[in-house]
JSON list of C-alpha atoms and ligand atoms in Angstrom, two decimals:
[
{"chain": "A", "resi": 214, "resn": "MET", "atom": "CA", "xyz": [22.59, -3.49, 19.60]},
{"chain": "A", "resi": 215, "resn": "SER", "atom": "CA", "xyz": [21.52, -7.06, 19.02]},
{"chain": "A", "resi": 216, "resn": "LYS", "atom": "CA", "xyz": [21.41, -9.24, 15.97]},
{"chain": "A", "resi": 217, "resn": "LYS", "atom": "CA", "xyz": [18.03, -10.78, 15.18]},
{"chain": "A", "resi": 218, "resn": "LYS", "atom": "CA", "xyz": [17.00, -13.99, 13.43]},
{"chain": "A", "resi": 219, "resn": "ILE", "atom": "CA", "xyz": [15.95, -13.59, 9.80]},
{"chain": "A", "resi": 220, "resn": "VAL", "atom": "CA", "xyz": [12.58, -15.08, 8.79]},
{"chain": "A", "resi": 221, "resn": "ILE", "atom": "CA", "xyz": [12.89, -17.48, 5.83]},
{"chain": "A", "resi": 222, "resn": "GLU", "atom": "CA", "xyz": [10.17, -18.18, 3.23]},
{"chain": "A", "resi": 223, "resn": "PRO", "atom": "CA", "xyz": [7.77, -19.96, 3.36]},
{"chain": "A", "resi": 224, "resn": "ASP", "atom": "CA", "xyz": [6.47, -18.17, 6.44]},
{"chain": "A", "resi": 225, "resn": "PRO", "atom": "CA", "xyz": [3.01, -16.54, 6.57]},
{"chain": "A", "resi": 226, "resn": "ILE", "atom": "CA", "xyz": [4.40, -13.40, 8.27]},
{"chain": "A", "resi": 227, "resn": "LEU", "atom": "CA", "xyz": [6.31, -12.50, 5.07]},
{"chain": "A", "resi": 228, "resn": "ARG", "atom": "CA", "xyz": [2.95, -12.26, 3.24]},
{"chain": "A", "resi": 229, "resn": "LYS", "atom": "CA", "xyz": [1.36, -9.80, 5.70]},
{"chain": "A", "resi": 230, "resn": "LYS", "atom": "CA", "xyz": [1.15, -6.02, 5.27]},
{"chain": "A", "resi": 231, "resn": "SER", "atom": "CA", "xyz": [3.25, -4.04, 7.74]},
{"chain": "A", "resi": 232, "resn": "GLN", "atom": "CA", "xyz": [1.71, -1.22, 9.81]},
{"chain": "A", "resi": 233, "resn": "SER", "atom": "CA", "xyz": [2.85, 2.42, 9.83]},
{"chain": "A", "resi": 234, "resn": "PHE", "atom": "CA", "xyz": [4.54, 4.05, 12.83]},
{"chain": "A", "resi": 235, "resn": "GLU", "atom": "CA", "xyz": [2.76, 6.83, 14.70]},
{"chain": "A", "resi": 236, "resn": "LYS", "atom": "CA", "xyz": [5.97, 8.45, 15.92]},
{"chain": "A", "resi": 237, "resn": "VAL", "atom": "CA", "xyz": [9.74, 7.97, 15.98]},
{"chain": "A", "resi": 238, "resn": "ASP", "atom": "CA", "xyz": [11.03, 7.27, 19.49]},
{"chain": "A", "resi": 239, "resn": "LYS", "atom": "CA", "xyz": [13.89, 5.41, 21.22]},
{"chain": "A", "resi": 240, "resn": "GLU", "atom": "CA", "xyz": [12.14, 2.08, 20.65]},
{"chain": "A", "resi": 241, "resn": "VAL", "atom": "CA", "xyz": [11.92, 2.65, 16.87]},
{"chain": "A", "resi": 242, "resn": "GLN", "atom": "CA", "xyz": [15.59, 3.73, 16.76]},
{"chain": "A", "resi": 243, "resn": "ARG", "atom": "CA", "xyz": [16.57, 0.63, 18.74]},
{"chain": "A", "resi": 244, "resn": "LEU", "atom": "CA", "xyz": [14.68, -1.56, 16.24]},
{"chain": "A", "resi": 245, "resn": "MET", "atom": "CA", "xyz": [16.47, 0.10, 13.32]},
{"chain": "A", "resi": 246, "resn": "ASP", "atom": "CA", "xyz": [19.87, -0.27, 15.03]},
{"chain": "A", "resi": 247, "resn": "ASP", "atom": "CA", "xyz": [19.16, -3.98, 15.48]},
{"chain": "A", "resi": 248, "resn": "MET", "atom": "CA", "xyz": [18.03, -4.29, 11.85]},
{"chain": "A", "resi": 249, "resn": "LEU", "atom": "CA", "xyz": [21.24, -2.61, 10.63]},
{"chain": "A", "resi": 250, "resn": "GLU", "atom": "CA", "xyz": [23.41, -4.96, 12.69]},
{"chain": "A", "resi": 251, "resn": "THR", "atom": "CA", "xyz": [21.43, -7.95, 11.39]},
{"chain": "A", "resi": 252, "resn": "MET", "atom": "CA", "xyz": [21.76, -6.72, 7.78]},
{"chain": "A", "resi": 253, "resn": "TYR", "atom": "CA", "xyz": [25.54, -6.08, 8.02]},
{"chain": "A", "resi": 254, "resn": "SER", "atom": "CA", "xyz": [26.16, -9.45, 9.59]},
{"chain": "A", "resi": 255, "resn": "ALA", "atom": "CA", "xyz": [24.06, -11.38, 7.01]},
{"chain": "A", "resi": 256, "resn": "PRO", "atom": "CA", "xyz": [25.51, -9.65, 4.89]},
{"chain": "A", "resi": 257, "resn": "GLY", "atom": "CA", "xyz": [22.90, -7.82, 2.82]},
{"chain": "A", "resi": 258, "resn": "ILE", "atom": "CA", "xyz": [22.31, -4.38, 1.30]},
{"chain": "A", "resi": 259, "resn": "GLY", "atom": "CA", "xyz": [18.76, -3.92, 2.61]},
{"chain": "A", "resi": 260, "resn": "LEU", "atom": "CA", "xyz": [16.41, -5.25, 5.28]},
{"chain": "A", "resi": 261, "resn": "ALA", "atom": "CA", "xyz": [12.72, -4.72, 6.10]},
{"chain": "A", "resi": 262, "resn": "ALA", "atom": "CA", "xyz": [11.42, -5.08, 9.69]},
{"chain": "A", "resi": 263, "resn": "VAL", "atom": "CA", "xyz": [9.13, -7.96, 8.67]},
{"chain": "A", "resi": 264, "resn": "GLN", "atom": "CA", "xyz": [12.28, -9.98, 7.88]},
{"chain": "A", "resi": 265, "resn": "VAL", "atom": "CA", "xyz": [13.09, -9.95, 11.60]},
{"chain": "A", "resi": 266, "resn": "GLY", "atom": "CA", "xyz": [9.46, -10.78, 12.44]},
{"chain": "A", "resi": 267, "resn": "ILE", "atom": "CA", "xyz": [8.17, -7.25, 13.09]},
{"chain": "A", "resi": 268, "resn": "LEU", "atom": "CA", "xyz": [5.21, -6.08, 10.98]},
{"chain": "A", "resi": 269, "resn": "LYS", "atom": "CA", "xyz": [6.15, -2.38, 11.01]},
{"chain": "A", "resi": 270, "resn": "ARG", "atom": "CA", "xyz": [7.03, -0.08, 8.10]},
{"chain": "A", "resi": 271, "resn": "ALA", "atom": "CA", "xyz": [10.79, 0.31, 8.70]},
{"chain": "A", "resi": 272, "resn": "ILE", "atom": "CA", "xyz": [13.64, -0.32, 6.27]},
{"chain": "A", "resi": 273, "resn": "VAL", "atom": "CA", "xyz": [17.42, -0.09, 6.49]},
{"chain": "A", "resi": 274, "resn": "ILE", "atom": "CA", "xyz": [19.65, 0.08, 3.40]},
{"chain": "A", "resi": 275, "resn": "ASP", "atom": "CA", "xyz": [23.38, 0.39, 2.80]},
{"chain": "A", "resi": 276, "resn": "ILE", "atom": "CA", "xyz": [24.66, -0.14, -0.73]},
{"chain": "A", "resi": 277, "resn": "SER", "atom": "CA", "xyz": [28.23, 1.06, 0.01]},
{"chain": "A", "resi": 278, "resn": "LYS", "atom": "CA", "xyz": [30.95, -1.34, -1.11]},
{"chain": "A", "resi": 279, "resn": "GLU", "atom": "CA", "xyz": [33.08, -3.34, 1.33]},
{"chain": "A", "resi": 280, "resn": "ASP", "atom": "CA", "xyz": [36.12, -1.09, 0.94]},
{"chain": "A", "resi": 281, "resn": "GLU", "atom": "CA", "xyz": [34.04, 2.11, 1.27]},
{"chain": "A", "resi": 282, "resn": "GLU", "atom": "CA", "xyz": [32.79, 4.09, 4.22]},
{"chain": "A", "resi": 283, "resn": "LYS", "atom": "CA", "xyz": [29.44, 2.74, 5.48]},
{"chain": "A", "resi": 284, "resn": "LYS", "atom": "CA", "xyz": [26.42, 4.81, 4.42]},
{"chain": "A", "resi": 285, "resn": "PRO", "atom": "CA", "xyz": [23.33, 3.45, 6.19]},
{"chain": "A", "resi": 286, "resn": "ILE", "atom": "CA", "xyz": [19.91, 4.87, 5.27]},
{"chain": "A", "resi": 287, "resn": "PHE", "atom": "CA", "xyz": [17.00, 4.43, 7.71]},
{"chain": "A", "resi": 288, "resn": "LEU", "atom": "CA", "xyz": [13.49, 4.77, 6.28]},
{"chain": "A", "resi": 289, "resn": "ILE", "atom": "CA", "xyz": [10.28, 4.87, 8.31]},
{"chain": "A", "resi": 290, "resn": "ASN", "atom": "CA", "xyz": [6.83, 4.78, 6.62]},
{"chain": "A", "resi": 291, "resn": "PRO", "atom": "CA", "xyz": [8.40, 5.00, 3.12]},
{"chain": "A", "resi": 292, "resn": "GLU", "atom": "CA", "xyz": [6.12, 5.94, 0.22]},
{"chain": "A", "resi": 293, "resn": "ILE", "atom": "CA", "xyz": [7.04, 5.64, -3.45]},
{"chain": "A", "resi": 294, "resn": "ILE", "atom": "CA", "xyz": [5.91, 8.98, -4.92]},
{"chain": "A", "resi": 295, "resn": "TYR", "atom": "CA", "xyz": [7.33, 8.47, -8.42]},
{"chain": "A", "resi": 296, "resn": "LYS", "atom": "CA", "xyz": [8.34, 5.54, -10.60]},
{"chain": "A", "resi": 297, "resn": "SER", "atom": "CA", "xyz": [9.94, 6.06, -14.04]},
{"chain": "A", "resi": 298, "resn": "GLU", "atom": "CA", "xyz": [8.43, 4.60, -17.23]},
{"chain": "A", "resi": 299, "resn": "LYS", "atom": "CA", "xyz": [11.87, 3.31, -18.09]},
{"chain": "A", "resi": 300, "resn": "THR", "atom": "CA", "xyz": [12.74, -0.03, -16.51]},
{"chain": "A", "resi": 301, "resn": "SER", "atom": "CA", "xyz": [15.96, -1.87, -15.65]},
{"chain": "A", "resi": 302, "resn": "VAL", "atom": "CA", "xyz": [16.77, -5.48, -14.92]},
{"chain": "A", "resi": 303, "resn": "TYR", "atom": "CA", "xyz": [18.85, -6.47, -11.88]},
{"chain": "A", "resi": 304, "resn": "GLU", "atom": "CA", "xyz": [19.84, -9.83, -10.49]},
{"chain": "A", "resi": 305, "resn": "GLU", "atom": "CA", "xyz": [18.05, -9.83, -7.13]},
{"chain": "A", "resi": 306, "resn": "GLY", "atom": "CA", "xyz": [18.59, -11.86, -4.03]},
{"chain": "A", "resi": 307, "resn": "CYS", "atom": "CA", "xyz": [16.73, -11.82, -0.72]},
{"chain": "A", "resi": 308, "resn": "LEU", "atom": "CA", "xyz": [17.85, -12.74, 2.79]},
{"chain": "A", "resi": 309, "resn": "SER", "atom": "CA", "xyz": [14.45, -14.45, 3.23]},
{"chain": "A", "resi": 310, "resn": "LEU", "atom": "CA", "xyz": [15.11, -16.62, 0.13]},
{"chain": "A", "resi": 311, "resn": "PRO", "atom": "CA", "xyz": [18.73, -17.64, 0.85]},
{"chain": "A", "resi": 312, "resn": "GLY", "atom": "CA", "xyz": [20.66, -19.03, -2.10]},
{"chain": "A", "resi": 313, "resn": "HIS", "atom": "CA", "xyz": [18.15, -17.98, -4.76]},
{"chain": "A", "resi": 314, "resn": "PHE", "atom": "CA", "xyz": [18.63, -15.24, -7.33]},
{"chain": "A", "resi": 315, "resn": "ALA", "atom": "CA", "xyz": [16.66, -14.03, -10.34]},
{"chain": "A", "resi": 316, "resn": "GLU", "atom": "CA", "xyz": [16.63, -11.20, -12.83]},
{"chain": "A", "resi": 317, "resn": "ILE", "atom": "CA", "xyz": [13.77, -8.82, -12.01]},
{"chain": "A", "resi": 318, "resn": "GLU", "atom": "CA", "xyz": [12.55, -5.88, -14.09]},
{"chain": "A", "resi": 319, "resn": "ARG", "atom": "CA", "xyz": [11.51, -2.74, -12.19]},
{"chain": "A", "resi": 320, "resn": "PRO", "atom": "CA", "xyz": [11.25, 1.01, -12.85]},
{"chain": "A", "resi": 321, "resn": "THR", "atom": "CA", "xyz": [14.81, 2.38, -13.24]},
{"chain": "A", "resi": 322, "resn": "GLU", "atom": "CA", "xyz": [14.20, 5.47, -11.15]},
{"chain": "A", "resi": 323, "resn": "CYS", "atom": "CA", "xyz": [12.01, 6.08, -8.12]},
{"chain": "A", "resi": 324, "resn": "HIS", "atom": "CA", "xyz": [11.38, 8.90, -5.65]},
{"chain": "A", "resi": 325, "resn": "ILE", "atom": "CA", "xyz": [10.62, 8.06, -2.03]},
{"chain": "A", "resi": 326, "resn": "ARG", "atom": "CA", "xyz": [9.14, 10.13, 0.79]},
{"chain": "A", "resi": 327, "resn": "TYR", "atom": "CA", "xyz": [9.99, 8.80, 4.27]},
{"chain": "A", "resi": 328, "resn": "ILE", "atom": "CA", "xyz": [10.70, 9.69, 7.88]},
{"chain": "A", "resi": 329, "resn": "ASP", "atom": "CA", "xyz": [14.36, 9.46, 8.88]},
{"chain": "A", "resi": 330, "resn": "TYR", "atom": "CA", "xyz": [16.07, 8.17, 12.06]},
{"chain": "A", "resi": 331, "resn": "PHE", "atom": "CA", "xyz": [15.46, 11.51, 13.79]},
{"chain": "A", "resi": 332, "resn": "GLY", "atom": "CA", "xyz": [11.77, 11.80, 12.86]},
{"chain": "A", "resi": 333, "resn": "LYS", "atom": "CA", "xyz": [12.28, 14.25, 10.01]},
{"chain": "A", "resi": 334, "resn": "THR", "atom": "CA", "xyz": [10.33, 13.88, 6.73]},
{"chain": "A", "resi": 335, "resn": "LYS", "atom": "CA", "xyz": [12.65, 13.57, 3.75]},
{"chain": "A", "resi": 336, "resn": "GLU", "atom": "CA", "xyz": [12.61, 12.76, 0.05]},
{"chain": "A", "resi": 337, "resn": "LEU", "atom": "CA", "xyz": [15.11, 10.65, -1.85]},
{"chain": "A", "resi": 338, "resn": "LYS", "atom": "CA", "xyz": [15.61, 10.34, -5.63]},
{"chain": "A", "resi": 339, "resn": "ALA", "atom": "CA", "xyz": [17.16, 7.02, -6.54]},
{"chain": "A", "resi": 340, "resn": "ASP", "atom": "CA", "xyz": [18.26, 5.11, -9.59]},
{"chain": "A", "resi": 341, "resn": "GLY", "atom": "CA", "xyz": [20.45, 2.08, -10.23]},
{"chain": "A", "resi": 342, "resn": "LEU", "atom": "CA", "xyz": [20.95, -0.45, -7.44]},
{"chain": "A", "resi": 343, "resn": "LEU", "atom": "CA", "xyz": [19.57, 1.89, -4.75]},
{"chain": "A", "resi": 344, "resn": "SER", "atom": "CA", "xyz": [16.29, 2.29, -6.66]},
{"chain": "A", "resi": 345, "resn": "THR", "atom": "CA", "xyz": [15.98, -1.49, -7.11]},
{"chain": "A", "resi": 346, "resn": "CYS", "atom": "CA", "xyz": [16.75, -2.13, -3.46]},
{"chain": "A", "resi": 347, "resn": "LEU", "atom": "CA", "xyz": [14.24, 0.50, -2.24]},
{"chain": "A", "resi": 348, "resn": "GLN", "atom": "CA", "xyz": [11.48, -1.05, -4.37]},
{"chain": "A", "resi": 349, "resn": "HIS", "atom": "CA", "xyz": [12.42, -4.55, -3.15]},
{"chain": "A", "resi": 350, "resn": "GLU", "atom": "CA", "xyz": [12.18, -3.37, 0.50]},
{"chain": "A", "resi": 351, "resn": "VAL", "atom": "CA", "xyz": [8.89, -1.47, 0.04]},
{"chain": "A", "resi": 352, "resn": "ASP", "atom": "CA", "xyz": [7.51, -4.68, -1.52]},
{"chain": "A", "resi": 353, "resn": "HIS", "atom": "CA", "xyz": [8.40, -6.51, 1.74]},
{"chain": "A", "resi": 354, "resn": "LEU", "atom": "CA", "xyz": [6.28, -3.99, 3.69]},
{"chain": "A", "resi": 355, "resn": "ASN", "atom": "CA", "xyz": [3.35, -4.99, 1.47]},
{"chain": "A", "resi": 356, "resn": "GLY", "atom": "CA", "xyz": [3.93, -8.76, 1.76]},
{"chain": "A", "resi": 357, "resn": "VAL", "atom": "CA", "xyz": [5.52, -9.07, -1.70]},
{"chain": "A", "resi": 358, "resn": "LEU", "atom": "CA", "xyz": [8.69, -11.07, -2.49]},
{"chain": "A", "resi": 359, "resn": "PHE", "atom": "CA", "xyz": [10.75, -10.96, -5.71]},
{"chain": "A", "resi": 360, "resn": "VAL", "atom": "CA", "xyz": [9.64, -14.51, -6.61]},
{"chain": "A", "resi": 361, "resn": "ASP", "atom": "CA", "xyz": [6.12, -13.10, -7.08]},
{"chain": "A", "resi": 362, "resn": "TYR", "atom": "CA", "xyz": [7.38, -11.53, -10.35]},
{"chain": "A", "resi": 363, "resn": "LEU", "atom": "CA", "xyz": [8.55, -14.88, -11.74]},
{"chain": "A", "resi": 364, "resn": "SER", "atom": "CA", "xyz": [6.53, -17.48, -13.64]},
{"chain": "A", "resi": 365, "resn": "LYS", "atom": "CA", "xyz": [4.56, -19.85, -11.40]},
{"chain": "A", "resi": 366, "resn": "LEU", "atom": "CA", "xyz": [6.91, -22.65, -12.43]},
{"chain": "A", "resi": 367, "resn": "LYS", "atom": "CA", "xyz": [10.09, -20.81, -11.35]},
{"chain": "A", "resi": 368, "resn": "LYS", "atom": "CA", "xyz": [8.45, -19.52, -8.17]},
{"chain": "A", "resi": 369, "resn": "ASP", "atom": "CA", "xyz": [7.16, -22.98, -7.16]},
{"chain": "A", "resi": 370, "resn": "MET", "atom": "CA", "xyz": [10.59, -24.47, -7.79]},
{"chain": "A", "resi": 371, "resn": "ILE", "atom": "CA", "xyz": [12.27, -21.97, -5.46]},
{"chain": "A", "resi": 372, "resn": "ILE", "atom": "CA", "xyz": [9.63, -22.34, -2.73]},
{"chain": "A", "resi": 373, "resn": "LYS", "atom": "CA", "xyz": [9.89, -26.15, -2.97]},
{"chain": "A", "resi": 374, "resn": "LYS", "atom": "CA", "xyz": [13.67, -25.98, -2.46]},
{"chain": "A", "resi": 375, "resn": "LEU", "atom": "CA", "xyz": [13.23, -23.66, 0.54]},
{"chain": "A", "resi": 376, "resn": "VAL", "atom": "CA", "xyz": [10.71, -26.07, 2.13]},
{"chain": "A", "resi": 377, "resn": "LYS", "atom": "CA", "xyz": [13.25, -28.87, 1.65]},
{"chain": "A", "resi": 378, "resn": "GLN", "atom": "CA", "xyz": [16.07, -26.74, 3.13]},
{"chain": "A", "resi": 379, "resn": "LYS", "atom": "CA", "xyz": [13.90, -26.00, 6.18]},
{"chain": "A", "resi": 380, "resn": "LYS", "atom": "CA", "xyz": [13.13, -29.72, 6.70]},
{"chain": "A", "resi": 381, "resn": "GLU", "atom": "CA", "xyz": [16.86, -30.57, 6.51]},
{"chain": "A", "resi": 382, "resn": "LEU", "atom": "CA", "xyz": [17.57, -27.86, 9.10]},
{"chain": "A", "resi": 383, "resn": "ASP", "atom": "CA", "xyz": [14.85, -29.18, 11.42]},
{"chain": "A", "resi": 384, "resn": "LYS", "atom": "CA", "xyz": [16.54, -32.60, 11.31]},
{"chain": "A", "resi": 385, "resn": "ILE", "atom": "CA", "xyz": [19.89, -31.12, 12.38]},
{"chain": "A", "resi": 386, "resn": "VAL", "atom": "CA", "xyz": [18.34, -29.04, 15.18]},
{"chain": "A", "resi": 387, "resn": "LEU", "atom": "CA", "xyz": [16.38, -32.02, 16.58]},
{"chain": "B", "resi": 8, "resn": "GNR", "atom": "O1", "xyz": [21.07, -8.19, 0.14]},
{"chain": "B", "resi": 8, "resn": "GNR", "atom": "C1", "xyz": [20.23, -8.00, -0.76]},
{"chain": "B", "resi": 8, "resn": "GNR", "atom": "N1", "xyz": [20.65, -7.80, -2.03]},
{"chain": "B", "resi": 8, "resn": "GNR", "atom": "C2", "xyz": [19.81, -7.37, -3.05]},
{"chain": "B", "resi": 8, "resn": "GNR", "atom": "C3", "xyz": [20.30, -7.45, -4.36]},
{"chain": "B", "resi": 8, "resn": "GNR", "atom": "C4", "xyz": [19.52, -7.02, -5.41]},
{"chain": "B", "resi": 8, "resn": "GNR", "atom": "C5", "xyz": [18.28, -6.50, -5.18]},
{"chain": "B", "resi": 8, "resn": "GNR", "atom": "C6", "xyz": [17.77, -6.44, -3.89]},
{"chain": "B", "resi": 8, "resn": "GNR", "atom": "C7", "xyz": [18.54, -6.87, -2.83]},
{"chain": "B", "resi": 8, "resn": "GNR", "atom": "S1", "xyz": [17.93, -6.73, -1.22]},
{"chain": "B", "resi": 8, "resn": "GNR", "atom": "C8", "xyz": [18.78, -8.04, -0.44]},
{"chain": "B", "resi": 8, "resn": "GNR", "atom": "C9", "xyz": [18.50, -8.07, 1.06]},
{"chain": "B", "resi": 8, "resn": "GNR", "atom": "C10", "xyz": [17.04, -8.31, 1.30]},
{"chain": "B", "resi": 8, "resn": "GNR", "atom": "O2", "xyz": [16.52, -9.38, 1.26]},
{"chain": "B", "resi": 8, "resn": "GNR", "atom": "N2", "xyz": [16.32, -7.27, 1.55]},
{"chain": "B", "resi": 8, "resn": "GNR", "atom": "O3", "xyz": [14.99, -7.40, 1.75]},
{"chain": "B", "resi": 9, "resn": "NI", "atom": "NI1", "xyz": [14.43, -9.16, 0.60]}
]
């Protein structure tokens, strides 16, 4: 397995729509293994392929706590087939927006159809943090970031800070 570099906003790739997979093979499994390693090392509870620069519809998630057994979920071509009317608010973060957090309202419950690590079609009913995380990751596959749900003022403030952070980094690397 190998850890990959995480793409930070602003970057045009994060705004592109990811493409579906035709089949699940060794190459897809290798990508998901790399994504999982990258996510654990960040650390984060979810990661979409676009965040490591690959515009494909793959997601890895693990919401298990530090002191618990790891429970990774691999999702290929995920589709949200149900969203509840009821909504919940969670404080969200994103590995592509490091250091920034905001309360985001989303449907409390969602049902997802996806293809698993072994190429089998499955369905998952989620609520709580898992539901929020799944919706956050599916948004990534469609070029959407959590800041898109904020007011223009808040969003612009966060993007401005990220541009500044990137410029500071460039200075150090030079
Ligand atoms: O690590 C992450 N934590 C998180 C917290 C609340 C809601 C969503 C997330 S996903 C995020 C990792 C990430 O950026 N995934 O795309
Ligand atoms: Ni994210």
